[in-house]
PDB file of C-alpha atoms in Angstrom:
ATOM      1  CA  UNK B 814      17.322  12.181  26.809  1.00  0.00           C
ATOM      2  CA  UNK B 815      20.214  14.192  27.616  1.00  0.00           C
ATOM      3  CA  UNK B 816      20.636  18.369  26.841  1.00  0.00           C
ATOM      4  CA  UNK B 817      24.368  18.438  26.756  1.00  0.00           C
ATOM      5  CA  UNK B 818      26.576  14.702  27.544  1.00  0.00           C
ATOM      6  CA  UNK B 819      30.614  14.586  28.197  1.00  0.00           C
ATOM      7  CA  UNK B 820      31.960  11.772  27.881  1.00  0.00           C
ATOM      8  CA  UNK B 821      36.032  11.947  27.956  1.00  0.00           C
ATOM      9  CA  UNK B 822      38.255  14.537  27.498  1.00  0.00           C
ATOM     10  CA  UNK B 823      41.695  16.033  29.272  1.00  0.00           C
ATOM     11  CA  UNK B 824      40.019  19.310  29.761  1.00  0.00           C
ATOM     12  CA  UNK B 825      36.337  20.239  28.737  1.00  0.00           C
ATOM     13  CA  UNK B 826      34.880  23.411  29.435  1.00  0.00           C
ATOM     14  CA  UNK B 827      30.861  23.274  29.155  1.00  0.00           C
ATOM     15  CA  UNK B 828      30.009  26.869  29.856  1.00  0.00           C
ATOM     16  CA  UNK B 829      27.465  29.252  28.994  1.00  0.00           C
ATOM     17  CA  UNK B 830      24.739  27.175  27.346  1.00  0.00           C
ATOM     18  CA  UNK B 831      20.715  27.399  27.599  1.00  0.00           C
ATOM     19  CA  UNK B 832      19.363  24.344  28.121  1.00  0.00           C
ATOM     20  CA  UNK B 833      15.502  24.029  28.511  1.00  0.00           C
ATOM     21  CA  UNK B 834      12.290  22.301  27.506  1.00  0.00           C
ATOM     22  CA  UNK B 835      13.540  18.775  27.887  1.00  0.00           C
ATOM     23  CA  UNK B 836      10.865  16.133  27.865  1.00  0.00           C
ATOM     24  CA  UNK B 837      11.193  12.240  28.241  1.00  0.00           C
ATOM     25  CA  UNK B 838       8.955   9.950  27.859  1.00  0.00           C
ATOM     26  CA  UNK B 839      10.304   6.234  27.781  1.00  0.00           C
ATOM     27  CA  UNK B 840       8.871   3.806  30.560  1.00  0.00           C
ATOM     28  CA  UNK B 841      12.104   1.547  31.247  1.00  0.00           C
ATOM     29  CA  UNK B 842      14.900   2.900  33.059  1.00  0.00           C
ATOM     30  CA  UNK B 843      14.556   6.404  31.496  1.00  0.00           C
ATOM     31  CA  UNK B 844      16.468   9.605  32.196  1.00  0.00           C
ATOM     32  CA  UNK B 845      16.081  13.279  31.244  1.00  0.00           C
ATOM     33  CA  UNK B 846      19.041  15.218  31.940  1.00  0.00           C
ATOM     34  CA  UNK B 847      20.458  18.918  31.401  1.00  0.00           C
ATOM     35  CA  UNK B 848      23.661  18.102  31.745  1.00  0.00           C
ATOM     36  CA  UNK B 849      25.755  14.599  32.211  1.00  0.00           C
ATOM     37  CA  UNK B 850      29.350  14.550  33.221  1.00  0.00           C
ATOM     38  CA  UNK B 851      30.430  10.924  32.609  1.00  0.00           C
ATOM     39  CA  UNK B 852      34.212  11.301  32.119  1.00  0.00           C
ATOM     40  CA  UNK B 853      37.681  13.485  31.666  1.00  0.00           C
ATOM     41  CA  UNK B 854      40.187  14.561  33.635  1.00  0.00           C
ATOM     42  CA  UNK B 855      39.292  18.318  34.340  1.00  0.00           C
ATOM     43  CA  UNK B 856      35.817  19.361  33.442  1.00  0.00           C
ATOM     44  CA  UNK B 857      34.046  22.698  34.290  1.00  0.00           C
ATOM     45  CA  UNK B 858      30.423  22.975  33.773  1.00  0.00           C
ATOM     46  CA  UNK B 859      29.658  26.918  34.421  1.00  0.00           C
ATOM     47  CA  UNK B 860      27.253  29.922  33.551  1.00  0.00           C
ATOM     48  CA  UNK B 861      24.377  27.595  32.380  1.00  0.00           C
ATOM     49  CA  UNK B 862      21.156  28.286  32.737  1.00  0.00           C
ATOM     50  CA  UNK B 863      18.820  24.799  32.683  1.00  0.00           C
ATOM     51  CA  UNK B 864      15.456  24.574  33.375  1.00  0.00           C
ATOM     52  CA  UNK B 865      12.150  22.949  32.353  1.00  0.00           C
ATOM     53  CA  UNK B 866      13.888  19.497  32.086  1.00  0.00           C
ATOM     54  CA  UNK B 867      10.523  16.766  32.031  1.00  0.00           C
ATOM     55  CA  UNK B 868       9.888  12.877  31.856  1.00  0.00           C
ATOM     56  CA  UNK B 869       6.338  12.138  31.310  1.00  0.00           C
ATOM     57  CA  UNK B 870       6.397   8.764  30.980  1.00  0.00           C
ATOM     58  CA  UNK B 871       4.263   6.114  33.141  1.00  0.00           C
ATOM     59  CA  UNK B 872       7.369   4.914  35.049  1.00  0.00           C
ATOM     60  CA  UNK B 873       7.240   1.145  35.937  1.00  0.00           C
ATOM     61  CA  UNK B 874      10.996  -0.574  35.950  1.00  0.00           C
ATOM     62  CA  UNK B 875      13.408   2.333  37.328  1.00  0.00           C
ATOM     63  CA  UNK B 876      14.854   2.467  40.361  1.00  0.00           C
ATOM     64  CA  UNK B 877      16.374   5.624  40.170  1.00  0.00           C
ATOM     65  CA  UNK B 878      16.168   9.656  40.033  1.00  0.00           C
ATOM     66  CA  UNK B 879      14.536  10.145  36.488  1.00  0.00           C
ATOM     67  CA  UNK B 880      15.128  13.955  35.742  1.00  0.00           C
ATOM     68  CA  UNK B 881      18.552  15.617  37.085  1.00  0.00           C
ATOM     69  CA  UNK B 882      19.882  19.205  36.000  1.00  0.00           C
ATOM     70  CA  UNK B 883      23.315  18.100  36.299  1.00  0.00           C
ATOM     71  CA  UNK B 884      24.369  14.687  37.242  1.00  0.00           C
ATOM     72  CA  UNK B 885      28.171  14.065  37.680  1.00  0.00           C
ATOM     73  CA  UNK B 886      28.586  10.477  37.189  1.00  0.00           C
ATOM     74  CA  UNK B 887      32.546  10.265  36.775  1.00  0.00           C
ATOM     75  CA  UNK B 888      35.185  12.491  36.084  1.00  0.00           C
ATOM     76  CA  UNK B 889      38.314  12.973  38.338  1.00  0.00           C
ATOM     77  CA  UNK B 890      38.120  16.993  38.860  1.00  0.00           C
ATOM     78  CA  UNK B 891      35.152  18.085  38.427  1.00  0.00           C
ATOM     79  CA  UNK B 892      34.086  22.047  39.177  1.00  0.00           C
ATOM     80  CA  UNK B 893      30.754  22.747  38.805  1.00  0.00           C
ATOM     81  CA  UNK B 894      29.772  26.297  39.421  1.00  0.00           C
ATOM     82  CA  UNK B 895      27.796  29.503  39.041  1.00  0.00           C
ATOM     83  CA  UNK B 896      24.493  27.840  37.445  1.00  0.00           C
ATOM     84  CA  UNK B 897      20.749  28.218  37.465  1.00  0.00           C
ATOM     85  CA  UNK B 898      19.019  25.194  37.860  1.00  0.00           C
ATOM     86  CA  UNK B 899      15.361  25.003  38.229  1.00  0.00           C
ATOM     87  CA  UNK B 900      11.724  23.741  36.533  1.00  0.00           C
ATOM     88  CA  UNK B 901      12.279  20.239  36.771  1.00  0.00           C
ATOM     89  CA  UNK B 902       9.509  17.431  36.568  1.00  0.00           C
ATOM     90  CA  UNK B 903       8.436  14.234  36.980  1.00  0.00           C
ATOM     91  CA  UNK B 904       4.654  13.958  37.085  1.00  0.00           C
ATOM     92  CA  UNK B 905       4.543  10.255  36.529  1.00  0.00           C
ATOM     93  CA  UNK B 906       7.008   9.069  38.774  1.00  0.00           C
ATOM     94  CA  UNK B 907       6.847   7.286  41.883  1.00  0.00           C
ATOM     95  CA  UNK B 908       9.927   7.307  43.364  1.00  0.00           C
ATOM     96  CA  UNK B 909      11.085   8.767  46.506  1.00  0.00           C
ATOM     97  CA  UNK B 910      13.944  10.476  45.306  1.00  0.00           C
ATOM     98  CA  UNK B 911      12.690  11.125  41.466  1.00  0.00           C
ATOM     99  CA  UNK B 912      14.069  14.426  41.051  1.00  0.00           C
ATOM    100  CA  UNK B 913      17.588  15.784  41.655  1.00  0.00           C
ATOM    101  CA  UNK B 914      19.081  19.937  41.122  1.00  0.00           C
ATOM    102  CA  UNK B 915      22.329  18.555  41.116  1.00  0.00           C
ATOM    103  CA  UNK B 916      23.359  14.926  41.383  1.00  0.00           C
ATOM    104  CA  UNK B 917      26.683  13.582  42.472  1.00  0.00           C
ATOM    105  CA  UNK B 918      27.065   9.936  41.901  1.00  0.00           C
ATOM    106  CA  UNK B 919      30.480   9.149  41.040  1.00  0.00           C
ATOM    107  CA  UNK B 920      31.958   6.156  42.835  1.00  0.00           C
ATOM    108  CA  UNK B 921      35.475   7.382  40.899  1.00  0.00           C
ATOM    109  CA  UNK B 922      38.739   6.527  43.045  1.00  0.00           C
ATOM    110  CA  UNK B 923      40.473   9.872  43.449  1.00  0.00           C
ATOM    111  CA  UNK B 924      38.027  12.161  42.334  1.00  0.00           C
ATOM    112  CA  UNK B 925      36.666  15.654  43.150  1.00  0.00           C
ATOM    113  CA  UNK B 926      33.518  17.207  42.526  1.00  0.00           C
ATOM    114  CA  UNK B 927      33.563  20.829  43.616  1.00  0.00           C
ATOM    115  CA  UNK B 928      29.895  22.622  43.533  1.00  0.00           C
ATOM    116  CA  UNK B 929      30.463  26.509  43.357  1.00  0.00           C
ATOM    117  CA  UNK B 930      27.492  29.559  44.008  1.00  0.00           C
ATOM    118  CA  UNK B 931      25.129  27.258  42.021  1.00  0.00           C
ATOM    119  CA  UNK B 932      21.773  28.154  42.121  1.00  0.00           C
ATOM    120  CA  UNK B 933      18.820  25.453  42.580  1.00  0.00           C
ATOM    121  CA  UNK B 934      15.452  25.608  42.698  1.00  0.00           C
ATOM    122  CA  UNK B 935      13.449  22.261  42.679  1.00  0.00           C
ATOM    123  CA  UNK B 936       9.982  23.374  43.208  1.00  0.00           C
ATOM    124  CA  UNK B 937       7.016  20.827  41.756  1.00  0.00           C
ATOM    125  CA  UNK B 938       4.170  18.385  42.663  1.00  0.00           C
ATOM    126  CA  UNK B 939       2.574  14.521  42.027  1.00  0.00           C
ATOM    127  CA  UNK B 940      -0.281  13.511  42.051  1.00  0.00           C
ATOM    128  CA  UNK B 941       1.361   9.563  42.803  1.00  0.00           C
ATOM    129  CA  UNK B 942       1.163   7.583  45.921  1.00  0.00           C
ATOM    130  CA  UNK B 943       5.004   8.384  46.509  1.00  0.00           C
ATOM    131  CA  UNK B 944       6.873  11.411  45.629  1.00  0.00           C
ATOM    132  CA  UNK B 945       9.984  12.888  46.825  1.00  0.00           C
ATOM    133  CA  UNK B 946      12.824  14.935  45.609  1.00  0.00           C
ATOM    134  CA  UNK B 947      16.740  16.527  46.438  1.00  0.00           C
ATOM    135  CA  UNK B 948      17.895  19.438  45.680  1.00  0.00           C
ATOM    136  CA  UNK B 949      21.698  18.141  45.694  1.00  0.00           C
ATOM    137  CA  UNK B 950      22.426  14.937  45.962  1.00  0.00           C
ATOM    138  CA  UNK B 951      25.589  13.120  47.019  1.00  0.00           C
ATOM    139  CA  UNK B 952      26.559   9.739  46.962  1.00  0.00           C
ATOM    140  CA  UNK B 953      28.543   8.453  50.063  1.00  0.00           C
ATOM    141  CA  UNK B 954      32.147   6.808  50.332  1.00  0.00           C
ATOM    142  CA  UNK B 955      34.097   5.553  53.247  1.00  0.00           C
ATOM    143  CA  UNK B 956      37.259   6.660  51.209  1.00  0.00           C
ATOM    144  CA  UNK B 957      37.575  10.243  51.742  1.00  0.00           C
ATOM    145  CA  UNK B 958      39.131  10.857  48.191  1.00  0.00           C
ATOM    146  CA  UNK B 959      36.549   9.069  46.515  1.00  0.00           C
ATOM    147  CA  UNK B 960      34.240  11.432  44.981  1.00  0.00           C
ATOM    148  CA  UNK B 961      34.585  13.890  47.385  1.00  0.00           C
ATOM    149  CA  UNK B 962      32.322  16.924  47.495  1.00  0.00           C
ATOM    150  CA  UNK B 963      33.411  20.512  48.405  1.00  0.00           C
ATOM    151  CA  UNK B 964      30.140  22.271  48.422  1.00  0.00           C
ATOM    152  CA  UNK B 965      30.198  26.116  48.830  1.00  0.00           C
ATOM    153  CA  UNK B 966      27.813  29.145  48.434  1.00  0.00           C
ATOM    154  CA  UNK B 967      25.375  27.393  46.512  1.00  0.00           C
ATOM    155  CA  UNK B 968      21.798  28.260  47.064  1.00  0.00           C
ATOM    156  CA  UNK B 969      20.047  24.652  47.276  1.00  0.00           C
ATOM    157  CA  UNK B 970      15.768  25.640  47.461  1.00  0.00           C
ATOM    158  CA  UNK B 971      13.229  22.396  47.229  1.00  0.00           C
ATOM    159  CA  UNK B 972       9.781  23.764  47.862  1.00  0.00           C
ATOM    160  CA  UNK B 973       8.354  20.748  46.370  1.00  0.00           C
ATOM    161  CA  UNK B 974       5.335  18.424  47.194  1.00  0.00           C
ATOM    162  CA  UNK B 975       6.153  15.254  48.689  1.00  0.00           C
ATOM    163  CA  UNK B 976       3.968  12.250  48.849  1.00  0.00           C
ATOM    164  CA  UNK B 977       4.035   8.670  50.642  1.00  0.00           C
ATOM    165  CA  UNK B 978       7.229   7.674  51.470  1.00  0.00           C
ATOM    166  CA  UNK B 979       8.652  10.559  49.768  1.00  0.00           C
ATOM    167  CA  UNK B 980      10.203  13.378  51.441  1.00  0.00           C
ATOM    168  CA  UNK B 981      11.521  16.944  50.231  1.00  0.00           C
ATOM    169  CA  UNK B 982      15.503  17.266  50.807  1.00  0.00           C
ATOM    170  CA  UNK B 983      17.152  20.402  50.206  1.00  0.00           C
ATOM    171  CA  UNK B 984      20.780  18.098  50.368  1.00  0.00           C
ATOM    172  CA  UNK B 985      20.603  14.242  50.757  1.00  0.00           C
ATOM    173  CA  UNK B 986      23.041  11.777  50.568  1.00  0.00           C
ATOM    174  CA  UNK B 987      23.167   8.097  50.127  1.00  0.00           C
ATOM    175  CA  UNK B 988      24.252   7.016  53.764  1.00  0.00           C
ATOM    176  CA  UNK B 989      25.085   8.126  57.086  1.00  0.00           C
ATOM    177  CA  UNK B 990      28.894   8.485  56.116  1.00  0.00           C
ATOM    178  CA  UNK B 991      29.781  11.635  56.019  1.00  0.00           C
ATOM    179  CA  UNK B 992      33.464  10.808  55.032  1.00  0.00           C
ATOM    180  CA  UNK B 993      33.914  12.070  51.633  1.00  0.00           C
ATOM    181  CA  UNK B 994      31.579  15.133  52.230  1.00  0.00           C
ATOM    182  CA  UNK B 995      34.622  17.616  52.709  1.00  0.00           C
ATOM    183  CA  UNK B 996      35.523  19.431  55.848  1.00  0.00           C
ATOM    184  CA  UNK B 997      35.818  23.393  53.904  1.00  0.00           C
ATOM    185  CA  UNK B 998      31.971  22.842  52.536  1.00  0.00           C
ATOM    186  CA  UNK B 999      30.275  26.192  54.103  1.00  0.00           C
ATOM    187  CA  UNK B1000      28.705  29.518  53.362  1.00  0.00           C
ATOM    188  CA  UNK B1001      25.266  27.543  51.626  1.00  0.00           C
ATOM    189  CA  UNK B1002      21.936  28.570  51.573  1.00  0.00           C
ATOM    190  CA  UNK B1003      19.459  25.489  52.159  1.00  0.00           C
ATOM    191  CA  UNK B1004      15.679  25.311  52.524  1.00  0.00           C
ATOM    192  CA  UNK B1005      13.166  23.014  52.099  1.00  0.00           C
ATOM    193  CA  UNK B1006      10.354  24.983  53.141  1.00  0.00           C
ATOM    194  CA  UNK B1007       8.423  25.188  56.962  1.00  0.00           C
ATOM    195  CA  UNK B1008      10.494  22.630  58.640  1.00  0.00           C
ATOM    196  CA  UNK B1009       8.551  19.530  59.325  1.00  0.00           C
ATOM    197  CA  UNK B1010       9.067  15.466  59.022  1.00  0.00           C
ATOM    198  CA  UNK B1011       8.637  15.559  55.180  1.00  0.00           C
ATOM    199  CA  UNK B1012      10.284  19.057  53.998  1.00  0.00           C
ATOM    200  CA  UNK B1013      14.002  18.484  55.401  1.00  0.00           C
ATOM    201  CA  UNK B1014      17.795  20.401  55.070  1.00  0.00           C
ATOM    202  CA  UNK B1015      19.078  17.279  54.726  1.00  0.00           C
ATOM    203  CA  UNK B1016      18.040  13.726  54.673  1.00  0.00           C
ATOM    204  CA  UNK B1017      20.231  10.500  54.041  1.00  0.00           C
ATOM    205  CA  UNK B1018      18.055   7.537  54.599  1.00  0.00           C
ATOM    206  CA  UNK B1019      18.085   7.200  58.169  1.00  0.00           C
ATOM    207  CA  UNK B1020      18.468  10.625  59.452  1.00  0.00           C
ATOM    208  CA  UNK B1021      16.548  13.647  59.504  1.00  0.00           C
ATOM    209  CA  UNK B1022      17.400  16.946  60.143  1.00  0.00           C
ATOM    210  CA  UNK B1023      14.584  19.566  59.935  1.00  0.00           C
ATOM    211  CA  UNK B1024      16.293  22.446  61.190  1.00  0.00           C
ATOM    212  CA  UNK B1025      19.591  24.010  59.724  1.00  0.00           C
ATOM    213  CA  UNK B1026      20.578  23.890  63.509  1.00  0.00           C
ATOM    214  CA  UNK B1027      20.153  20.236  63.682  1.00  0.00           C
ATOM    215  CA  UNK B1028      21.392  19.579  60.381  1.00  0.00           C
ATOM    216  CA  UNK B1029      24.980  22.114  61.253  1.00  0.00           C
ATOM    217  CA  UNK B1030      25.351  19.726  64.362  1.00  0.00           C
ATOM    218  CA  UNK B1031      25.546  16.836  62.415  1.00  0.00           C
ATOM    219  CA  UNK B1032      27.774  17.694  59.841  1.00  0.00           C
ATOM    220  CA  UNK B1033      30.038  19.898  61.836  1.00  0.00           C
ATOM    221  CA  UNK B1034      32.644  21.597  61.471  1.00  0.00           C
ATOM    222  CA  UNK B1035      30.997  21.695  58.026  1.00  0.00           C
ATOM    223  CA  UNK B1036      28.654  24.488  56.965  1.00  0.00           C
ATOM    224  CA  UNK B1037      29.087  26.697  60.216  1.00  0.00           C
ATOM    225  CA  UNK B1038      28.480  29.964  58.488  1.00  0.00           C
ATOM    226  CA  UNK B1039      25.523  28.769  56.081  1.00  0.00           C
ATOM    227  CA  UNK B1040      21.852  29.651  56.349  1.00  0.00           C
ATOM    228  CA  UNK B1041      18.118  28.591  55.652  1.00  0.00           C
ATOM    229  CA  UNK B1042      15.305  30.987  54.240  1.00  0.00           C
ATOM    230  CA  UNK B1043      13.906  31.429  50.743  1.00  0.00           C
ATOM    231  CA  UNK B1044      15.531  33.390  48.291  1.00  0.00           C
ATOM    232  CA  UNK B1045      13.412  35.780  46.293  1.00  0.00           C
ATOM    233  CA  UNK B1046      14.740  34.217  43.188  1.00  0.00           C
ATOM    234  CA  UNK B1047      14.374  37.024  40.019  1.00  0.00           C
ATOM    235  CA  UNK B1048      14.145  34.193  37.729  1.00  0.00           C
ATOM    236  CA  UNK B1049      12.703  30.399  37.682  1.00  0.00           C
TER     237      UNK B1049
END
């Protein structure tokens, strides 16, 4: 189930919408979604305000995220930017990475996905035996132009619960590459709650950085002016 979907267009301008009180409940492969980008050649998804997205259903054949504010799947310039993102759930889900703020996925051959003074906040529980969640997450590319990612004052909060295998990513990508990530991506706010081996800045299957020290060191000369600590958010 999907709030708002675009599929194709030469410019598409998604902005301003209220999109809330999403609920899916399929078993096989199922998705809830805010908002999809799958296509066009300039998109901007701005001003919208998405929360309470669910899936309640007993997951048993996915492999993947089941409930994503915004998931950029394709596109070739893509600005994302200025929204609130938050309430998202997936009570039934065991996956390790079940929930996404914002997801970028694209695999698209000279592409851009630019993420502008969003705001996240992923911030819920499972009872399962595994449970984990990202606040933004990117998928990796040895090809620098390849869905590249120039992330910038966004404010990127997971508080959630993680269980098992599961851990609690405020920004986690796909691999260790860190080519496509772009070199101006600064001036973010990240925090995954009291640093420890399951609440992490940023996580990308092999690496783990607790601290936004550790995590600055890594990426650098990326994000050299952002910060860590919980915003007291007026709305969620």
């Amino acid at each position: 189930v999907i709030g708002l979907q675009i599929v194709d267009g030469a410019t598409v301008n998604a902005n301003s919408n209220i999109i809330n009180t999403i609920t899916g409940s399929g078993t096989t492969d199922p998705r809830a979604v805010g908002i999809a980008v799958l296509g066009g050649t300039t998109v901007n998804v701005g001003y919208n305000k998405i929360h309470t997205i669910n899936q309640n259903g007993l997951i048993t054949t996915a492999t993947g995220p089941v409930v994503l504010g915004i998931s950029l799947d394709d596109g070739l310039n893509v600005t994302t930017h200025n929204n609130f993102v938050a309430n998202l759930n997936a009570v039934n889900t065991a996956f390790a990475d079940a929930i996404r703020g914002i997801s970028v996925n694209s695999t698209t051959p000279l592409s851009t996905y630019n993420l502008y003074y969003n705001s996240i906040h992923v911030n819920t529980a499972s009872a399962l035996a595994t449970s984990g969640t990202s606040g933004v997450y990117h998928t990796t590319n040895a090809t620098a132009t390849t869905a590249a990612l120039n992330m910038i004052d966004n404010i990127i909060v997971n508080t959630s619960a993680s269980a098992g295998v599961g851990v609690t990513a405020a920004y986690r990508r796909s691999s260790i590459d860190l080519t496509n990530f772009a070199s101006i991506s600064n001036y973010n706010l990240l925090y995954a709650g009291p640093p420890s081996a399951t609440n992490l800045i940023f996580y990308d299957g092999t690496n783990s950085d607790q601290t936004l020290a550790a995590y600055q060191a890594r990426v650098a000369a990326r994000e050299a002016n952002s910060i860590s600590s919980f915003p007291n958010f007026t709305s969620s």
